[in-house]
Amino acid sequence: MTRVLITGFAPFGGESVNPSWQAASLVAAEPPAGLDVRAAELPCVFGDSLDVLRDAVRAHTPGLVLCLGQAGGRPGVTVERVGLNVDDARIPDNAGRQPVDEPVVQGGPAAYFSTLPVKACVAAMREAGVPAAVSHTAGTFVCNHVAYGLGHLIATEFPHVRGGFVHVPWAPEQVTDGTAPSLPPATVAHGLRALLSTAARTPAGQDLKVTEGATH
């Protein structure tokens, strides 16, 4: 049985909920067959989020790590391909920190690619009836901070782990005017179960050879 650590963020930016943590909790409560899923909530704070992530990996000893974050305005679940070594916060985090043009890891490589089969994961979610796509940018806020930080933890401390970052849309309760796209956390969780099952059975370094590129 593959052990999985799934993380979501605490609410930020004045929101009362964060759909990433809602979805993570649902997956941990009803995991896919053959997977032992543990969930951890990360603070939406530069630096602290990576400390909590490291502690959770040490505590749960997973083979797979899936970190989730909120991407309000995106219409579907997006699997991030790469995390960049830059913090450039348009808004303060939950501790009031607002780094500008600072590295996530001083002296670290420019980027880390996800070690999940990102295209196969997207295909699995679509097959499950959940809108999904590959994303080529995780932004430069705390989500990217964790996407890059997870890659660095895998490269330097936990080489037996595979992992990556996924953005989820707003929950319907967050879209008060009804004009922005949203997905119920239960729908997101359904897609994530398909993603995790696919990631667990796909050998390391393998993925679908299909186009999921972007022109801009």
PDB file of C-alpha atoms in Angstrom, residues 23 191 210:
ATOM      1  CA  ALA A  23     -10.460  18.818  -0.960  1.00  0.00           C
ATOM      2  CA  GLY A 191     -10.571  14.061  -9.528  1.00  0.00           C
ATOM      3  CA  VAL A 210       0.755  13.864 -25.521  1.00  0.00           C
TER       4      VAL A 210
END
